[in-house]
Short mmCIF file of C-alpha atoms in Angstrom, two decimals:
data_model
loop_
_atom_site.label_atom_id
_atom_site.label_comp_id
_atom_site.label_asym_id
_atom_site.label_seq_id
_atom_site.Cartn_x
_atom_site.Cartn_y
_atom_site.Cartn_z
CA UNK A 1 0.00 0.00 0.00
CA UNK A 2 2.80 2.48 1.10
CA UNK A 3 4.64 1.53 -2.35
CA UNK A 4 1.52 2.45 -4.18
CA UNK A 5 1.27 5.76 -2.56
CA UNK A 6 4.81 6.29 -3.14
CA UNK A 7 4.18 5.52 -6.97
CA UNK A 8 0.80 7.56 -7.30
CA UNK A 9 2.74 10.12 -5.48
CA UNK A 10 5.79 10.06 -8.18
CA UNK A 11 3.40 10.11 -11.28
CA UNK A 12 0.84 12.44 -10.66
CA UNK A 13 2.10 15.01 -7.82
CA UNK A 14 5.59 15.28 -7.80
CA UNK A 15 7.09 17.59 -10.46
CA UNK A 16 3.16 18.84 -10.93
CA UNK A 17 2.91 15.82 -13.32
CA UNK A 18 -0.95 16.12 -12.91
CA UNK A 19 -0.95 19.48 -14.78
CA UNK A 20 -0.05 17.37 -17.83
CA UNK A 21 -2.24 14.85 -17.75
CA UNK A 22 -5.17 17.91 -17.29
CA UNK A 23 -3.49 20.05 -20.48
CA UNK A 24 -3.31 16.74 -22.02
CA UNK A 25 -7.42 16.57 -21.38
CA UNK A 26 -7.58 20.27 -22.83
CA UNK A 27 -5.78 19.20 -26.21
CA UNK A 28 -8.16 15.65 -26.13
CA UNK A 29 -11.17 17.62 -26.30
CA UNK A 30 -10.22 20.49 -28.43
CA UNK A 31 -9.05 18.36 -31.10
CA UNK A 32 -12.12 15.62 -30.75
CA UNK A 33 -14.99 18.57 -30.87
CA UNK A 34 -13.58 20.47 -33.67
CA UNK A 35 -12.77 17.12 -35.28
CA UNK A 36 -16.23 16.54 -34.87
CA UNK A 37 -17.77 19.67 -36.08
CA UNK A 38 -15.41 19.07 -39.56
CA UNK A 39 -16.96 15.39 -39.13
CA UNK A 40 -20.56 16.26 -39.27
CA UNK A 41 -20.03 18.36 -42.44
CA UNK A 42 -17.85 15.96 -44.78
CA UNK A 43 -20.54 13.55 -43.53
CA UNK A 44 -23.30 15.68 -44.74
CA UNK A 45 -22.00 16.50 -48.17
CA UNK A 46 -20.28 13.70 -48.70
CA UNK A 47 -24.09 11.57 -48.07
CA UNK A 48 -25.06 13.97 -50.32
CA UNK A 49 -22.92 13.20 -52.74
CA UNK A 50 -23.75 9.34 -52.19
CA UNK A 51 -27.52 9.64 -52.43
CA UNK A 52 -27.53 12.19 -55.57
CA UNK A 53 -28.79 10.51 -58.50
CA UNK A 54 -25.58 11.73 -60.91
CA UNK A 55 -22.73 9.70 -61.59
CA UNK A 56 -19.89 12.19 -60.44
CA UNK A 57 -20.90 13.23 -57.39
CA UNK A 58 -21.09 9.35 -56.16
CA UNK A 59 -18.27 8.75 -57.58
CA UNK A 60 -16.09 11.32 -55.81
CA UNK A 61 -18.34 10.12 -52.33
CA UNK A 62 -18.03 6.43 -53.21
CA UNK A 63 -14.16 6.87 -53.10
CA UNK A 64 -13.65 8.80 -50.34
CA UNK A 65 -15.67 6.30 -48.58
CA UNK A 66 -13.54 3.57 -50.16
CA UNK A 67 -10.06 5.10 -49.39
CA UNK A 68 -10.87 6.39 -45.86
CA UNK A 69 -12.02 3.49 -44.50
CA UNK A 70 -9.55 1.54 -45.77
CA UNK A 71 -6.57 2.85 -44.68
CA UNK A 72 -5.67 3.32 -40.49
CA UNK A 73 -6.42 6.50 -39.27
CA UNK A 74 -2.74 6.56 -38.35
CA UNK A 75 -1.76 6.88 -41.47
CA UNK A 76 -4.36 9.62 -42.35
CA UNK A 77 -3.39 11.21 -39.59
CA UNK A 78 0.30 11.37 -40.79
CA UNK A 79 -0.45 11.97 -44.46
CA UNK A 80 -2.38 14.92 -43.45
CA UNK A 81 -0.36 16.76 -41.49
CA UNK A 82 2.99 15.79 -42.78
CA UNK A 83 2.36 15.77 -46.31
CA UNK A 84 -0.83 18.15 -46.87
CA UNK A 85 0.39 20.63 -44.11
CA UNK A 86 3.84 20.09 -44.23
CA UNK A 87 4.34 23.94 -45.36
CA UNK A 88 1.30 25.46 -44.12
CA UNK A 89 1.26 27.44 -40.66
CA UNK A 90 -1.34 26.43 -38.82
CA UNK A 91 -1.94 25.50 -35.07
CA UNK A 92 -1.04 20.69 -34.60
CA UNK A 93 -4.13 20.45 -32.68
CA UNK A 94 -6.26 22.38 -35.93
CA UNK A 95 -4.33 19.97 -38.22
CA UNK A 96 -5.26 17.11 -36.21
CA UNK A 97 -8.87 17.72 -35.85
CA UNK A 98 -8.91 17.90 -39.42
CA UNK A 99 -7.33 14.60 -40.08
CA UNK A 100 -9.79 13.06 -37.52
CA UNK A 101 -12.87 15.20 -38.93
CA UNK A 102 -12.00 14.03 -42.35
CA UNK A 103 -11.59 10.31 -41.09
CA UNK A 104 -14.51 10.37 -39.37
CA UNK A 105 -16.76 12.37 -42.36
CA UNK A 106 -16.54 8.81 -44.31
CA UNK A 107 -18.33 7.38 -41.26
CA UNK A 108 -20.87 9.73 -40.41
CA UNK A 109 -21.92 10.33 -44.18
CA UNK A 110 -22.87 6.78 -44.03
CA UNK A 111 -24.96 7.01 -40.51
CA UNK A 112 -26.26 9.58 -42.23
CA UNK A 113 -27.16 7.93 -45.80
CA UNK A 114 -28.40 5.17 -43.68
CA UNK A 115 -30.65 7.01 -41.46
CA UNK A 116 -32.01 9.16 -44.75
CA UNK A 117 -32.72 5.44 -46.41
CA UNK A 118 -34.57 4.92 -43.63
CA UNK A 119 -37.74 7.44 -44.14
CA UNK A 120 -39.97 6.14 -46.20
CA UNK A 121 -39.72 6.33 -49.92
CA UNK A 122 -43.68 7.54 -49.39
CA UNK A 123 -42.68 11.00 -47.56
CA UNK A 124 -40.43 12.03 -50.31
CA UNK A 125 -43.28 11.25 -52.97
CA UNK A 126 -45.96 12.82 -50.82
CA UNK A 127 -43.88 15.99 -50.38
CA UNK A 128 -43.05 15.94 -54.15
CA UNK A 129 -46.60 15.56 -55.31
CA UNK A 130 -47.25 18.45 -54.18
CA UNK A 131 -45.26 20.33 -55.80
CA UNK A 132 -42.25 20.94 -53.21
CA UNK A 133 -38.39 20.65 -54.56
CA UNK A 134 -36.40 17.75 -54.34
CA UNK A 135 -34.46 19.81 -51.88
CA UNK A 136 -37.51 21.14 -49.69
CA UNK A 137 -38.89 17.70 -49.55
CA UNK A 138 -35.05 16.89 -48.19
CA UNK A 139 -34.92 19.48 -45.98
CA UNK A 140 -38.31 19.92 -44.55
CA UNK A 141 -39.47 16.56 -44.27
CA UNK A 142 -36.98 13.99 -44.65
CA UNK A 143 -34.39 15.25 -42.75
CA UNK A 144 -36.44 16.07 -39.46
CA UNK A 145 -37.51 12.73 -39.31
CA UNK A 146 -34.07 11.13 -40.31
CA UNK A 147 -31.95 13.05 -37.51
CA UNK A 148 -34.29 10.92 -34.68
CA UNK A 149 -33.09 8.01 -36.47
CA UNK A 150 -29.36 8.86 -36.73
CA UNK A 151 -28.71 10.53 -33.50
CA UNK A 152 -27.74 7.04 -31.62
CA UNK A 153 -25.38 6.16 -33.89
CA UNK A 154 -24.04 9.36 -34.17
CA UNK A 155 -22.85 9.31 -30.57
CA UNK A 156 -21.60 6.28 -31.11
CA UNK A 157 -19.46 7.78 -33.70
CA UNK A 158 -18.36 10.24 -31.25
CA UNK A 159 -17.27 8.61 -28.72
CA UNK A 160 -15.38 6.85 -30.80
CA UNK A 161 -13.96 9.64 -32.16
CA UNK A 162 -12.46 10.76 -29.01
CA UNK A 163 -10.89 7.45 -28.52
CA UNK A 164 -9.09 7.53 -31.78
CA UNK A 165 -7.79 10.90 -30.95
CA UNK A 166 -5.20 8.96 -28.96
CA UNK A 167 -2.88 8.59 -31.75
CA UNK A 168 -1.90 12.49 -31.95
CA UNK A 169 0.95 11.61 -30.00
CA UNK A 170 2.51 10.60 -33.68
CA UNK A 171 2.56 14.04 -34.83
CA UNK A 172 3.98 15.66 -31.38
CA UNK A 173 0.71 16.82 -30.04
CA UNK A 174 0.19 16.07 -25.95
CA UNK A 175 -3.29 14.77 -25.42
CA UNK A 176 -4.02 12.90 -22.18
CA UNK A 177 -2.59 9.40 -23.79
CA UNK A 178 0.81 10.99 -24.49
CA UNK A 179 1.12 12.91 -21.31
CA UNK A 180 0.55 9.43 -19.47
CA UNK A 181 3.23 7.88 -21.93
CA UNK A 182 5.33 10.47 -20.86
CA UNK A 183 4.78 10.17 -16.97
CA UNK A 184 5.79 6.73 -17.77
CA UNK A 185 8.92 7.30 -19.73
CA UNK A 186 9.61 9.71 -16.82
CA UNK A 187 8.88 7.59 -13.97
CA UNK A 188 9.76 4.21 -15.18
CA UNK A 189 6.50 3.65 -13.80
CA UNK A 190 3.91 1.86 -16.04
CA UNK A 191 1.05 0.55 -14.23
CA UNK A 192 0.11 4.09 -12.45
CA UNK A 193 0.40 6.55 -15.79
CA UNK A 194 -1.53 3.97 -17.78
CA UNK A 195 -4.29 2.85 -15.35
CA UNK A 196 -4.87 6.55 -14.57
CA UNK A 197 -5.04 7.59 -18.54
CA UNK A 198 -7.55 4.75 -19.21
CA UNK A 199 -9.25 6.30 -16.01
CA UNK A 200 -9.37 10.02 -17.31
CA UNK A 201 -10.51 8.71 -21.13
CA UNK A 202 -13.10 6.20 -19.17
CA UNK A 203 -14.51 9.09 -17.02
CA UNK A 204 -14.62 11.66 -19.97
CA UNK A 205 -16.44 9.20 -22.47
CA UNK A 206 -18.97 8.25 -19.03
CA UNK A 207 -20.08 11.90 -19.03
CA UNK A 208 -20.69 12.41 -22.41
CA UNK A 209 -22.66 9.40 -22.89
CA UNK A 210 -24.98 10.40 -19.84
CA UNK A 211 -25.15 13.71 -21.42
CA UNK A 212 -26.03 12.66 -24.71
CA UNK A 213 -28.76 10.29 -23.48
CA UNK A 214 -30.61 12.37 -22.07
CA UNK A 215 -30.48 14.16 -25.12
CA UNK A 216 -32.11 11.51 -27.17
CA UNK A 217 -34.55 10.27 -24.51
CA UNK A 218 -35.89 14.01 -25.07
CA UNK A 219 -36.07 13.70 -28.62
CA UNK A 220 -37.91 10.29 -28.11
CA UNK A 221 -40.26 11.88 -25.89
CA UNK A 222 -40.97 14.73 -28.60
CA UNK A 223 -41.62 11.80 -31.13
CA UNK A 224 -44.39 10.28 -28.77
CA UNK A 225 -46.88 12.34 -28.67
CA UNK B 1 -57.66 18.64 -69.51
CA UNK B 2 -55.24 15.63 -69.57
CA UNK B 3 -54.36 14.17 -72.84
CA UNK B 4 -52.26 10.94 -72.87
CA UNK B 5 -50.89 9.76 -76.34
CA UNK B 6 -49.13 6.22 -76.91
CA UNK B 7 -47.53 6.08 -73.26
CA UNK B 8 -45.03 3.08 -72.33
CA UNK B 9 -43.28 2.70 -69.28
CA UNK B 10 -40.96 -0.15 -68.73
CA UNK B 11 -39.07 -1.16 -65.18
CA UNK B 12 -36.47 -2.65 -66.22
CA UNK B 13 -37.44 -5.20 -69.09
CA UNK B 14 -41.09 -5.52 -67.85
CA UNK B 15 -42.85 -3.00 -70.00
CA UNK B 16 -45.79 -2.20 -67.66
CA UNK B 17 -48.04 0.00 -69.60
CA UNK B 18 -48.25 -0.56 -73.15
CA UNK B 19 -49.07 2.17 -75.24
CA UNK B 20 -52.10 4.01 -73.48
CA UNK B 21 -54.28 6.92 -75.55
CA UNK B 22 -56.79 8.80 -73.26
CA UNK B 23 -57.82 11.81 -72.72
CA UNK B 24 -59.72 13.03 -69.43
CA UNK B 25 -61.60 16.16 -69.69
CA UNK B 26 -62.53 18.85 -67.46
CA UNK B 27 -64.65 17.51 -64.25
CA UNK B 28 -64.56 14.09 -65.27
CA UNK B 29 -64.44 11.32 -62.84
CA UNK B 30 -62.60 8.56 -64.27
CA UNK B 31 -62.20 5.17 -62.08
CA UNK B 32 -59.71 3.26 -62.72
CA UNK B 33 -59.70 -0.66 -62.33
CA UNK B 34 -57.76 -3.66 -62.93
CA UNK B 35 -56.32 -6.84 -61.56
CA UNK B 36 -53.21 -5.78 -59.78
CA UNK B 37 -50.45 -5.58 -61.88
CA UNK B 38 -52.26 -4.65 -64.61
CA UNK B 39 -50.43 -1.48 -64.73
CA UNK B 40 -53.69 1.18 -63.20
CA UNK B 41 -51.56 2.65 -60.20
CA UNK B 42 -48.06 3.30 -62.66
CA UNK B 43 -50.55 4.84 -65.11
CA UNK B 44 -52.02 7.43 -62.42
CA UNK B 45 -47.99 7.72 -61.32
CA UNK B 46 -47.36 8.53 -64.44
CA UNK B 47 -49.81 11.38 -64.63
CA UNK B 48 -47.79 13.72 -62.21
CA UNK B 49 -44.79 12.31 -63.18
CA UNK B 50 -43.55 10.55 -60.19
CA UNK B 51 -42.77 7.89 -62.56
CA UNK B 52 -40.50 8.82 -65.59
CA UNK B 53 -42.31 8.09 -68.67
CA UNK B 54 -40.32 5.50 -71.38
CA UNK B 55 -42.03 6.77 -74.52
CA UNK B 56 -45.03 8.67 -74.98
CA UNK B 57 -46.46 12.07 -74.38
CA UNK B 58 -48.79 13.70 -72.00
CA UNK B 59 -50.25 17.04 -71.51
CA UNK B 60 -51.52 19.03 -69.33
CA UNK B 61 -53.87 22.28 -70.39
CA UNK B 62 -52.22 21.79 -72.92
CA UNK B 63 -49.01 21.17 -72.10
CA UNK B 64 -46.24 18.92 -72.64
CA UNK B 65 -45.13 17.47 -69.27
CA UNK B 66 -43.30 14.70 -70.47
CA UNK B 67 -41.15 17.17 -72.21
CA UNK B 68 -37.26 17.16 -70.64
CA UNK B 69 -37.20 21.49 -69.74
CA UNK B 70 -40.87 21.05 -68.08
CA UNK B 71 -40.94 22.45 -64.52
CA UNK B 72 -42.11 18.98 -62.65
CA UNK B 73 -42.70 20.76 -59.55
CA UNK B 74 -44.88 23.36 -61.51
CA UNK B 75 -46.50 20.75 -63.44
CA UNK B 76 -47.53 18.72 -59.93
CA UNK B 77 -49.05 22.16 -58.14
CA UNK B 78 -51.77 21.30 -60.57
CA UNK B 79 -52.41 17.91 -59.41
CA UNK B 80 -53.14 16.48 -55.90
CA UNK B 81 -52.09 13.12 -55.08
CA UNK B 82 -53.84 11.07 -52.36
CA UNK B 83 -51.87 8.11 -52.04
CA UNK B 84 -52.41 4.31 -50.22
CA UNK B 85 -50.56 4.72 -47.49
CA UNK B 86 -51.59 8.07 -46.55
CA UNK B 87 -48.05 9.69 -46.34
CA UNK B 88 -48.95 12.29 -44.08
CA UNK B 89 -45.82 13.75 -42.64
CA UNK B 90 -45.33 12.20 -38.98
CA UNK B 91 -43.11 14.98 -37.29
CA UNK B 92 -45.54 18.26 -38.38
CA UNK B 93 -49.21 18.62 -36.49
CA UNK B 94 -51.91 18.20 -38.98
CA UNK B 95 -52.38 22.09 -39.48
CA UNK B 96 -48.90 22.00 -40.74
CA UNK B 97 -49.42 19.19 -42.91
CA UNK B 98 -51.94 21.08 -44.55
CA UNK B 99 -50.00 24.38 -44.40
CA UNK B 100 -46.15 23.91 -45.45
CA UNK B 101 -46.45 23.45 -49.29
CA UNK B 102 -48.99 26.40 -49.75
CA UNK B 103 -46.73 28.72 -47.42
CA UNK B 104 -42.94 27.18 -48.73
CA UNK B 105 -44.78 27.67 -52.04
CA UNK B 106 -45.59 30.66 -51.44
CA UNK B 107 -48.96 30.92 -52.81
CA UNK B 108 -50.24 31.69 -49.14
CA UNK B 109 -49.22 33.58 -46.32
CA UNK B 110 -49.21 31.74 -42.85
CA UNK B 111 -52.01 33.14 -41.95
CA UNK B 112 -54.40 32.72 -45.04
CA UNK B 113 -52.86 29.16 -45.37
CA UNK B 114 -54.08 28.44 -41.65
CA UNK B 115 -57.14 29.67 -42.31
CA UNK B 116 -57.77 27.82 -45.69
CA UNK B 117 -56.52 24.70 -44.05
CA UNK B 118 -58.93 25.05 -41.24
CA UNK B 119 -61.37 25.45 -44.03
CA UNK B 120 -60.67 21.91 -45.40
CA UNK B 121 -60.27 19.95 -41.97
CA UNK B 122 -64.04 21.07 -41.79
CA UNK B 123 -64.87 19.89 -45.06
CA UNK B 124 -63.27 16.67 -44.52
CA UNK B 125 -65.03 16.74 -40.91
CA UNK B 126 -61.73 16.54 -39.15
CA UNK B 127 -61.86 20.68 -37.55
CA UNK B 128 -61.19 19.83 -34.28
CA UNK B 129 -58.19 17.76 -35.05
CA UNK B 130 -55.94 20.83 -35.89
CA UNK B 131 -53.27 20.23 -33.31
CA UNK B 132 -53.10 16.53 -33.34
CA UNK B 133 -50.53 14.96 -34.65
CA UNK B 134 -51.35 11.60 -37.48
CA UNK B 135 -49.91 9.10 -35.33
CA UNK B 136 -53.16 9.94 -33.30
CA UNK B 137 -55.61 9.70 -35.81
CA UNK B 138 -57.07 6.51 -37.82
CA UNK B 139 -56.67 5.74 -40.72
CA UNK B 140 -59.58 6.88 -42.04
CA UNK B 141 -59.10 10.29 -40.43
CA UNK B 142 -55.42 10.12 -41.89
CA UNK B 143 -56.81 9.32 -45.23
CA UNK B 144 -59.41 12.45 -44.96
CA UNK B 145 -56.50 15.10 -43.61
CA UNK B 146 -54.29 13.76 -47.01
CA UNK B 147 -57.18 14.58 -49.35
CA UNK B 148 -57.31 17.77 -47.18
CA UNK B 149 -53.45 18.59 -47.59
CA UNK B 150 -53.84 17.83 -51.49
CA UNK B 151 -56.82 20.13 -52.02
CA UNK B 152 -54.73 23.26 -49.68
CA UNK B 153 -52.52 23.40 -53.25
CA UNK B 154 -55.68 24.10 -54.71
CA UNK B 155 -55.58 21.82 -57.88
CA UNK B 156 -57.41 21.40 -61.11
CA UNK B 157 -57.01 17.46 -60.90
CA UNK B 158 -57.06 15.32 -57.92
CA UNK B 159 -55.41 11.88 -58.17
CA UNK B 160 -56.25 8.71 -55.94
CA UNK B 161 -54.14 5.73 -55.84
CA UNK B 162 -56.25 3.24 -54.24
CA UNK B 163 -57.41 5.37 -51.45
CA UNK B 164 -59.09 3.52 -49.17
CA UNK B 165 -56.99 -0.28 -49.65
CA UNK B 166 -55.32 0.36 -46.73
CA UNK B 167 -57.84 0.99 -44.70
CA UNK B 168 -59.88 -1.54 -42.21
CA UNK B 169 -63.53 -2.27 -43.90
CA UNK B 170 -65.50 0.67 -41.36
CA UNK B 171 -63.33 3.41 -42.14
CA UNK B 172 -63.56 3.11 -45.85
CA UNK B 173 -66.85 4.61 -46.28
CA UNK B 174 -65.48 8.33 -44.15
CA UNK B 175 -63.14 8.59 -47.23
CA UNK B 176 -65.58 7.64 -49.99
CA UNK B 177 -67.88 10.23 -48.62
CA UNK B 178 -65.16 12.53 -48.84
CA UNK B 179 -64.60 11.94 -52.52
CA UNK B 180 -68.69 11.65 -53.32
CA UNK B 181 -68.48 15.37 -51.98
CA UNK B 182 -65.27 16.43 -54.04
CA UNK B 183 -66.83 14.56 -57.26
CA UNK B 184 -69.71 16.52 -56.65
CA UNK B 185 -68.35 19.65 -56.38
CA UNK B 186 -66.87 19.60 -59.86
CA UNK B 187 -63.07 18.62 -59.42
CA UNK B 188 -61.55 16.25 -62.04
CA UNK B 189 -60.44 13.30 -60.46
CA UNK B 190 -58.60 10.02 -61.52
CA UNK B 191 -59.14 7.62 -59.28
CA UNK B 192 -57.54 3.44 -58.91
CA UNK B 193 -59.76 1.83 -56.85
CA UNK B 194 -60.96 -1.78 -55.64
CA UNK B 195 -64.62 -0.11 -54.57
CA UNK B 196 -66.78 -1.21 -57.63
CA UNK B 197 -70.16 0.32 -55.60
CA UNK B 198 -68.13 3.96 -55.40
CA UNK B 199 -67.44 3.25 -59.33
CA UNK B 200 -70.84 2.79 -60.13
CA UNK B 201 -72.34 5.35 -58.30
CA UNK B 202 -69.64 7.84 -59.00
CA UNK B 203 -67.53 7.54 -61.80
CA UNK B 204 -68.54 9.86 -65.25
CA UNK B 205 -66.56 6.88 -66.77
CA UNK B 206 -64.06 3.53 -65.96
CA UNK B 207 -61.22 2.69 -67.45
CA UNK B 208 -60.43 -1.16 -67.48
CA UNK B 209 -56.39 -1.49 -67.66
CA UNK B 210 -54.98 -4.98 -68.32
CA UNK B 211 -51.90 -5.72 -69.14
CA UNK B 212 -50.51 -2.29 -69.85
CA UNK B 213 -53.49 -1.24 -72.28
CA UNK B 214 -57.06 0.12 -71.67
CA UNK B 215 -58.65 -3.08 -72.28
CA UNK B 216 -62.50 -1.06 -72.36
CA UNK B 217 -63.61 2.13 -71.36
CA UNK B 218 -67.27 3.65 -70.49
CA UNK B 219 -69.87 5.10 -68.53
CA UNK B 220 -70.42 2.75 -65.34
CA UNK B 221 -73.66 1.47 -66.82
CA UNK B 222 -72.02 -0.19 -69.84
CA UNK B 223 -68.76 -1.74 -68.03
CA UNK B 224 -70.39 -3.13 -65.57
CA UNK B 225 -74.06 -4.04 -66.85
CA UNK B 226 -73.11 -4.97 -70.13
CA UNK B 227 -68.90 -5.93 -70.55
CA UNK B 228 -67.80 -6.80 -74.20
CA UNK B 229 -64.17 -7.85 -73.24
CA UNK B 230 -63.40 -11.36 -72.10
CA UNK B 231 -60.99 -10.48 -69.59
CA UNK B 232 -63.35 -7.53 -68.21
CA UNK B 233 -66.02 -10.20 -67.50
CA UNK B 234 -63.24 -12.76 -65.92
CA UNK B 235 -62.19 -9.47 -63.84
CA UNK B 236 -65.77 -8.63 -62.60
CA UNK B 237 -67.32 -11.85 -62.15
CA UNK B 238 -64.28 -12.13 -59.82
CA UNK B 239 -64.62 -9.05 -57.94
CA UNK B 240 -68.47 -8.35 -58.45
CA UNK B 241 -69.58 -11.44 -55.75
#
């Protein structure tokens, strides 16, 4: 017991190794909501692009689709900011998120194709019929119905997202996984760093999903009545 | 009002309609009937375009909607569509059912459209239902607010695909009523339908599709009294029990 105090002691307090691990929280979620703001929008137009009736447009989202998800996000992540940005100026963590958002557009355009599938074929043809634009139809009475049905996955999605984020360590960037790597390169301690940066990512990903619940139980409730 | 020369539409390689010539004139009631498959519903679909023609031409007033440049959505303000399934839109309270094409369309404002659309939900006998949403109403009541929605776009032709099929045997007379009153009133409708009484009593004339074509057309009277086609009299001494 003493030995484990001595070792929590030397990881997190000594040398104020805790302020790492809590800038390395900072960087997790700056680069995982931004990531998923760029997310949400390749996923839109790129589910555009896969439900449009014209051959280029679903082409160009077919192989984005194609190429993202089969490569690792490690890669992309390296591509992106060491080939793309290698001569632009702009802030790692804004690089990052949009490696991840770009990884994870491929994903969410399909939640989202998927969930627009999912309305009947009926509501586009009734809004149609009379008289309303393809996009109208889309926008007014397609798409309200289809976000109840994404908005599960979607989370999901997310909280995935904020897992993968753990890889920024590869292009210098101290989230809470490399700031627990370092502890532990520090220390030559492995057990505390690690259990503790599981701990933070576990505690983090608890709170959002309790937050985002209640967000759909309220949309379920709307749907009820 | 409608005029339909030599139309073909194929899914596929299953041509489905097979050269139909017809033309429906203004305040006509034409029923439509048919066994299934014969091709009746894809021939009303065809009428405001929500199927794309193969060959063929129809017009509208006069026009050419199966021309490529034709404004669809244009085209389809003149025509209501009631369909099967009702389609009423699940997430909007009837009122805005009725409402958001007239005001996104904006040949209403909000408050005219409200007003017009309370209008019709007393027609159809559905005023107090205003706020409800569909998932509380039955079907027949459904069926009644989508005739309602269709007429707020104030057409020149109503279409009905098999309006009351989907509905349970007690409710089907509401919507029949409904249409009686409509037919009455003057609008040109184009109606597929299973309800041979509603045919009789209603219909100016029936169509009898089979097979793609329009096997035999005329008033009620001689269709159903007095059939010349072979496969007419299979079809009614079938459905007529």
């Amino acid at each position: 017991m003493a030995e484990w105090a001595a070792d929590f002691y030397k990881c997190f307090i000594r040398e104020d190794r805790y302020k790492l691990l809590l800038s390395g929280v900072g960087v997790t979620i700056k680069v995982s909501l931004l990531a998923v703001i760029f997310g949400i929008l390749i996923g839109m137009l790129i589910a555009m692009c896969n439900l449009s009736n014209k051959k280029v447009p679903r082409f160009i989202g077919g192989v984005y689709t194609d190429v993202i998800r089969g490569t690792p996000s490690v890669t992309q992540l390296m591509i992106i900011y060491f080939v793309i940005f290698a001569s632009v100026q702009i802030d790692k963590w804004i690089i990052a998120a949009i490696a991840f958002g770009v990884n994870s557009g491929a994903y969410v355009s399909e939640i989202i194709r998927a969930g627009i599938l999912s309305i009947d074929k009926g509501q586009t043809e009734a809004g149609r019929s009379l008289g309303l634009s393809a996009f109208q139809t889309m926008s007014r009475i397609v798409v309200p119905q289809a976000v109840k049905n994404i908005f599960p996955a979607l989370c999901n999605e997310f909280i995935v997202l904020i897992k993968e984020t753990a890889i920024v360590g590869y292009v210098g960037l101290m989230d809470i996984q490399k700031a627990g790597d370092f502890i532990k390169s520090a220390t030559y301690i492995a057990f505390m760093p690690l259990i503790g940066t599981a701990v933070i990512y576990y505690v983090l990903i608890k709170i959002l999903t309790l937050a985002l619940r209640r967000v759909e139980l309220r949309l379920r409730r709307a749907d009820a009545r | 009002m409608i005029r339909v020369k030599n139309l073909h539409k194929k899914f596929e390689d299953l041509m489905v309609l097979n050269g139909i010539d017809e033309h429906i004139t203004q305040g006509e009631v034409v029923v439509v009937i048919g066994p299934s498959g014969s091709g009746k519903s894809t021939f009303l679909r065809c009428l405001n375009l929500l199927e794309t023609v193969t060959e063929g031409e129809i017009y509208v007033d006069d026009e050419l909607i199966t021309a490529p440049k034709v404004n669809v959505n244009q085209v389809r303000q003149k025509m209501g569509m009631v369909f099967q399934q009702f389609n009423l839109f699940p997430h909007l309270s009837i009122m805005d059912n009725i409402t958001l094409a007239p005001v996104l369309l904006k040949k209403m404002t909000k408050e005219e459209a409200r007003k017009r659309g309370q209008e019709l939900l007393e027609r159809v006998n559905l005023g107090e239902k205003a706020n409800a949403y569909p998932a509380q109403l039955s079907g027949g009541q459904k069926q009644r607010v989508a005739i309602a929605r269709a007429l707020a776009m104030d057409p020149e032709i109503m279409l009905f695909d098999e309006p009351t099929s989907a509905l349970d045997p007690e409710m089907v007379g509401e919507v029949l009523d409904v249409m009686k009153d409509l037919a009455r009133s003057g609008m040109t409708m184009v109606i597929v339908t299973h309800e041979m009484g509603f045919a009789r009593e209603v219909a100016s004339r029936v169509l009898f599709i089979d097979q793609g074509v329009v096997m035999e057309s005329g008033t009620p009277e001689e269709i159903f009294n007095n059939p010349k086609n072979e496969r007419m009299k299979n079809f009614l001494s079938k459905v007529l029990v």
